[in-house]
């Protein structure tokens, strides 16, 4: 009896982890909205399922309504050399 209960808890935890990590973002958002309609805290669920707020909810996180920053006149040297990886295609 106890073994079956422990296995059920482990399987449920693994399924929950897989749902929070590997499901597509649209499915995770639907899960968050469905659970929020049933009384769960939407902010905590969104953080747990790693879903980002959309532009439609007015959160301002997407930055689409902000004014763009002024472009600098001269490019800055970041010290990072850019490398190009050339691929050789064999046919």
mmCIF file of C-alpha atoms in Angstrom:
data_model
loop_
_atom_site.group_PDB
_atom_site.id
_atom_site.type_symbol
_atom_site.label_atom_id
_atom_site.label_comp_id
_atom_site.label_asym_id
_atom_site.label_seq_id
_atom_site.Cartn_x
_atom_site.Cartn_y
_atom_site.Cartn_z
ATOM 1 C CA UNK A 1 0.000 0.000 0.000
ATOM 2 C CA UNK A 2 2.682 2.495 0.994
ATOM 3 C CA UNK A 3 4.857 1.563 -1.946
ATOM 4 C CA UNK A 4 2.051 2.268 -4.393
ATOM 5 C CA UNK A 5 1.361 5.628 -2.757
ATOM 6 C CA UNK A 6 5.038 6.611 -2.871
ATOM 7 C CA UNK A 7 5.318 5.559 -6.528
ATOM 8 C CA UNK A 8 2.180 7.564 -7.356
ATOM 9 C CA UNK A 9 3.646 10.665 -5.702
ATOM 10 C CA UNK A 10 6.958 10.242 -7.563
ATOM 11 C CA UNK A 11 5.197 9.767 -10.909
ATOM 12 C CA UNK A 12 3.006 12.829 -10.274
ATOM 13 C CA UNK A 13 6.066 14.920 -9.388
ATOM 14 C CA UNK A 14 7.870 13.781 -12.551
ATOM 15 C CA UNK A 15 4.835 14.544 -14.695
ATOM 16 C CA UNK A 16 4.587 17.991 -13.121
ATOM 17 C CA UNK A 17 8.289 18.654 -13.752
ATOM 18 C CA UNK A 18 7.952 17.563 -17.372
ATOM 19 C CA UNK A 19 4.897 19.788 -17.781
ATOM 20 C CA UNK A 20 6.710 22.833 -16.418
ATOM 21 C CA UNK A 21 9.836 22.289 -18.487
ATOM 22 C CA UNK A 22 9.111 20.525 -21.761
ATOM 23 C CA UNK A 23 5.574 21.465 -22.808
ATOM 24 C CA UNK A 24 5.195 24.184 -25.440
ATOM 25 C CA UNK A 25 4.696 27.680 -24.039
ATOM 26 C CA UNK A 26 1.150 27.928 -25.401
ATOM 27 C CA UNK A 27 0.113 24.764 -23.549
ATOM 28 C CA UNK A 28 1.758 25.974 -20.330
ATOM 29 C CA UNK A 29 -0.143 29.281 -20.604
ATOM 30 C CA UNK A 30 -3.408 27.392 -21.085
ATOM 31 C CA UNK A 31 -2.669 25.301 -17.993
ATOM 32 C CA UNK A 32 -1.939 28.451 -15.981
ATOM 33 C CA UNK A 33 -5.161 30.132 -17.125
ATOM 34 C CA UNK A 34 -7.226 26.991 -16.439
ATOM 35 C CA UNK A 35 -5.826 26.647 -12.923
ATOM 36 C CA UNK A 36 -6.238 30.384 -12.272
ATOM 37 C CA UNK A 37 -9.936 30.124 -13.158
ATOM 38 C CA UNK A 38 -10.239 27.432 -10.507
ATOM 39 C CA UNK A 39 -8.935 29.719 -7.762
ATOM 40 C CA UNK A 40 -5.156 29.302 -7.814
ATOM 41 C CA UNK A 41 -2.836 32.314 -7.766
ATOM 42 C CA UNK A 42 -2.021 33.154 -11.392
ATOM 43 C CA UNK A 43 1.207 35.022 -10.638
ATOM 44 C CA UNK A 44 2.697 32.103 -8.717
ATOM 45 C CA UNK A 45 1.578 29.616 -11.363
ATOM 46 C CA UNK A 46 3.071 31.746 -14.159
ATOM 47 C CA UNK A 47 6.373 31.857 -12.313
ATOM 48 C CA UNK A 48 6.236 28.112 -11.601
ATOM 49 C CA UNK A 49 5.391 27.175 -15.209
ATOM 50 C CA UNK A 50 7.906 29.747 -16.550
ATOM 51 C CA UNK A 51 5.396 31.555 -18.745
ATOM 52 C CA UNK A 52 5.976 35.159 -19.664
ATOM 53 C CA UNK A 53 3.303 37.784 -19.582
ATOM 54 C CA UNK A 54 1.887 38.690 -22.935
ATOM 55 C CA UNK A 55 1.546 42.204 -24.300
ATOM 56 C CA UNK A 56 -2.239 42.002 -24.034
ATOM 57 C CA UNK A 57 -2.328 42.008 -20.245
ATOM 58 C CA UNK A 58 -0.823 45.493 -19.880
ATOM 59 C CA UNK A 59 2.180 44.467 -17.829
ATOM 60 C CA UNK A 60 4.641 46.442 -19.953
ATOM 61 C CA UNK A 61 7.293 43.713 -19.948
ATOM 62 C CA UNK A 62 7.513 43.361 -23.724
ATOM 63 C CA UNK A 63 8.742 46.920 -24.232
ATOM 64 C CA UNK A 64 6.692 47.516 -27.365
ATOM 65 C CA UNK A 65 5.221 50.762 -26.091
ATOM 66 C CA UNK A 66 8.465 52.224 -24.789
ATOM 67 C CA UNK A 67 10.519 54.660 -26.826
ATOM 68 C CA UNK A 68 13.700 53.129 -28.238
ATOM 69 C CA UNK A 69 16.994 54.175 -26.712
ATOM 70 C CA UNK A 70 19.143 56.597 -28.661
ATOM 71 C CA UNK A 71 21.703 54.816 -30.805
ATOM 72 C CA UNK A 72 25.316 55.630 -29.928
ATOM 73 C CA UNK A 73 27.327 57.528 -32.538
ATOM 74 C CA UNK A 74 30.383 55.282 -32.468
ATOM 75 C CA UNK A 75 30.315 51.524 -31.962
ATOM 76 C CA UNK A 76 31.778 50.475 -28.652
ATOM 77 C CA UNK A 77 34.551 47.908 -28.461
ATOM 78 C CA UNK A 78 33.311 45.125 -26.214
ATOM 79 C CA UNK A 79 36.565 43.203 -26.366
ATOM 80 C CA UNK A 80 34.847 40.135 -27.770
ATOM 81 C CA UNK A 81 36.184 38.958 -31.104
ATOM 82 C CA UNK A 82 33.560 37.554 -33.424
ATOM 83 C CA UNK A 83 34.374 34.226 -34.962
ATOM 84 C CA UNK A 84 32.827 32.728 -38.032
ATOM 85 C CA UNK A 85 32.494 28.983 -38.115
ATOM 86 C CA UNK A 86 32.696 27.808 -41.702
ATOM 87 C CA UNK A 87 30.923 24.597 -42.575
ATOM 88 C CA UNK A 88 32.092 22.386 -45.386
ATOM 89 C CA UNK A 89 29.214 20.572 -47.050
ATOM 90 C CA UNK A 90 30.111 17.215 -48.554
ATOM 91 C CA UNK A 91 27.908 16.036 -51.364
#
